[in-house]
Structure formats: C-alpha cells, structure tokens
PDB file of C-alpha atoms in Angstrom:
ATOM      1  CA  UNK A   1       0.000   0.000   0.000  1.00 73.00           C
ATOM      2  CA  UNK A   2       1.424   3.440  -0.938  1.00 74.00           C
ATOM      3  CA  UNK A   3       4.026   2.329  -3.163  1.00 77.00           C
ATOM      4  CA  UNK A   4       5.713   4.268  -5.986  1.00 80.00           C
ATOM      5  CA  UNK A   5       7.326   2.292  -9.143  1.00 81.00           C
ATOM      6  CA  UNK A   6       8.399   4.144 -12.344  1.00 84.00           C
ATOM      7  CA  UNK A   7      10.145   7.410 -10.714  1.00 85.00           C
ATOM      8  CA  UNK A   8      13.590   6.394 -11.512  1.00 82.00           C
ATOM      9  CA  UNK A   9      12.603   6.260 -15.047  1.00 85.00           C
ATOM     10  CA  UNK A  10      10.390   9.159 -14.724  1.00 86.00           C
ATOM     11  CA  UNK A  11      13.649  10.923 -13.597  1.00 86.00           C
ATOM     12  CA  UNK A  12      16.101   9.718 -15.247  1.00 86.00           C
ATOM     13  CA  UNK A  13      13.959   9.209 -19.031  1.00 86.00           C
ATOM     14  CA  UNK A  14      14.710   5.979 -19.064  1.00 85.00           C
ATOM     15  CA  UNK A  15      12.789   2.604 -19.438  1.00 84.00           C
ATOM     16  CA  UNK A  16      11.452   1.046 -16.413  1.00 78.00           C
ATOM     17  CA  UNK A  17      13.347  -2.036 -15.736  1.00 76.00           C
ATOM     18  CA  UNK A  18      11.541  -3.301 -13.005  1.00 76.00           C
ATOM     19  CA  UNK A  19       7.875  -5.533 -13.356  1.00 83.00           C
ATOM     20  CA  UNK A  20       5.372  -4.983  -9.986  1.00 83.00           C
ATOM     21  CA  UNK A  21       2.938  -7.852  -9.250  1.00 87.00           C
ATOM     22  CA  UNK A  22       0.212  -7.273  -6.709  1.00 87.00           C
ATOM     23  CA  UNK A  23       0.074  -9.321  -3.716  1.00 89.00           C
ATOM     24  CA  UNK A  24      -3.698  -9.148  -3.387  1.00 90.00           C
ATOM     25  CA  UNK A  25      -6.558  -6.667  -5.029  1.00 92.00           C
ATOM     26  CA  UNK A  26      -5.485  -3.377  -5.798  1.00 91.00           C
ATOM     27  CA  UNK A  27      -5.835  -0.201  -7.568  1.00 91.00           C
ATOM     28  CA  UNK A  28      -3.792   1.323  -9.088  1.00 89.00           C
ATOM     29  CA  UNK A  29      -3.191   4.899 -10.074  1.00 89.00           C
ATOM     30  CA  UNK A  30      -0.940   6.490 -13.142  1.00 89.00           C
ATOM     31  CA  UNK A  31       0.414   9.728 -12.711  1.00 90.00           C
ATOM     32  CA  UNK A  32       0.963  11.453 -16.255  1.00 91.00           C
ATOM     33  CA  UNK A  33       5.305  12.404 -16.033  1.00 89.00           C
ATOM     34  CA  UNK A  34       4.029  16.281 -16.091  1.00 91.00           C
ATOM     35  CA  UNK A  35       1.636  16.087 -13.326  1.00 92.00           C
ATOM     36  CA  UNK A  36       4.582  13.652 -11.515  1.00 89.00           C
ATOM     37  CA  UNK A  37       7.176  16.689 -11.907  1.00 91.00           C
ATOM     38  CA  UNK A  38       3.833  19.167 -10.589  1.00 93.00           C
ATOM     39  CA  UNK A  39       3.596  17.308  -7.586  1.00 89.00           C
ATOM     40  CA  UNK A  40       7.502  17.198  -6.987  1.00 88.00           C
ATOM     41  CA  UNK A  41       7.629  21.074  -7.179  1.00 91.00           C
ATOM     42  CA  UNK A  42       4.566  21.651  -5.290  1.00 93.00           C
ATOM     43  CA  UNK A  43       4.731  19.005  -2.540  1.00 89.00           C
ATOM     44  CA  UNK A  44       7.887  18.717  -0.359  1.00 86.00           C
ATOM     45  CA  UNK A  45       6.642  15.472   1.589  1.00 85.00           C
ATOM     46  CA  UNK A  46       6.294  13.639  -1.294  1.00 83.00           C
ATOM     47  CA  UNK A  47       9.975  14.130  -2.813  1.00 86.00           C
ATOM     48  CA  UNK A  48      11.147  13.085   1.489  1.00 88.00           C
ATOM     49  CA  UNK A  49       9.471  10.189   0.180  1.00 85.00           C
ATOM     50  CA  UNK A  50      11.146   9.856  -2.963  1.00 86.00           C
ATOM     51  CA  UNK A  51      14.620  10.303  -1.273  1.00 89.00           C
ATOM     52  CA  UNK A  52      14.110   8.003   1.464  1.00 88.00           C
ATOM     53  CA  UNK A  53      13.248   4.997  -1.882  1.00 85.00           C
ATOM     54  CA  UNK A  54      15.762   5.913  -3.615  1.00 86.00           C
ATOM     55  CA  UNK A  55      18.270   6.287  -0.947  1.00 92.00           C
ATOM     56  CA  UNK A  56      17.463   2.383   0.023  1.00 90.00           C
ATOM     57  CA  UNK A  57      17.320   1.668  -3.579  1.00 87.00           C
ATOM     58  CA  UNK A  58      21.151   3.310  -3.233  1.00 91.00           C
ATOM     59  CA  UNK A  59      22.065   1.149  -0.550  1.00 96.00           C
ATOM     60  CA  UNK A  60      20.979  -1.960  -1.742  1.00 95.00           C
ATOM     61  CA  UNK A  61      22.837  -2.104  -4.977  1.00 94.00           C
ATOM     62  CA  UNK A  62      26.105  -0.525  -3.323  1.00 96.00           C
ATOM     63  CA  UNK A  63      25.590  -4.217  -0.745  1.00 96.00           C
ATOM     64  CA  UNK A  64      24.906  -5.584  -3.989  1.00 96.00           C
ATOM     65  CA  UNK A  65      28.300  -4.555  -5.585  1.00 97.00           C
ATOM     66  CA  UNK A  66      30.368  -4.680  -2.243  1.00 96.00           C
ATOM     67  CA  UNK A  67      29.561  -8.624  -1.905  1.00 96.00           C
ATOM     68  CA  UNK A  68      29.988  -9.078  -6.041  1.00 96.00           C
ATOM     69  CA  UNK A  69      34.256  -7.658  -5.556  1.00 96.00           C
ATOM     70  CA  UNK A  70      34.807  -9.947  -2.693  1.00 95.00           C
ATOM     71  CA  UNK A  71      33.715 -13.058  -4.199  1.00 94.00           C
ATOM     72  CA  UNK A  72      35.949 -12.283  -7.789  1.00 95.00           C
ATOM     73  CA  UNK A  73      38.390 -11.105  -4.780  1.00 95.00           C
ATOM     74  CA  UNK A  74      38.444 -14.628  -3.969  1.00 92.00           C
ATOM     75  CA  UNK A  75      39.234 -15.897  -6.778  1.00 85.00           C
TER      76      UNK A  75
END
C-alpha cells in the first residue's frame, strides 16, 4: 500500500526495468510524467518520500556490488 514504481525512469527518461505484481486486489493509479514533476515542485513530503526509496534503492545495490568484488576477490 502506498508504493511508488516508475520514478527512476520518470527521472532519469529511461525505461522502467523493473515488473510490480500485486500481492492481493489493488488499484492502481498512473500519474501522467508532467503532473509527476507538478507534484515534486509543489509538494515537499512527497519528494522526502522519494529520497528516502531511492536512498534504500542506493544502498541496496552498493551491498549488492560490495559482496559481487569480494567473491571475484576470492578468486
């Protein structure tokens, strides 16, 4: 519930790379990239939001690449 997918690609103008499967019932809304960029300028909570994603979405794939050296460090 309350979950954002598409703003790196929103951001960025790239394709999405990532495919979202609901759990259970949902709905789903789709916020035009002009109205997205609106609500960025207009609504500070949202882009704390934004930043908090992407800042886990950070730290994953830096774990990600840490753990990826030392195993070719191994070998």
């Amino acid at each position: 519930q309350g979950e954002l997918f598409g703003t790196m690609a929103a951001l960025t103008g790239a394709h999405r790379n990532a495919t979202v499967q609901a759990e259970r019932r949902c709905t789903v809304l789709r916020v035009p990239k002009d109205r997205f960029f609106e609500i960025i300028r207009t609504r500070p909570e949202a882009v704390q939001g934004l930043m908090g994603d992407m800042a886990r979405s950070i730290t994953a794939l830096n774990e990600e690449v840490v753990t990826l050296r030392q195993r070719l460090n191994r070998r």
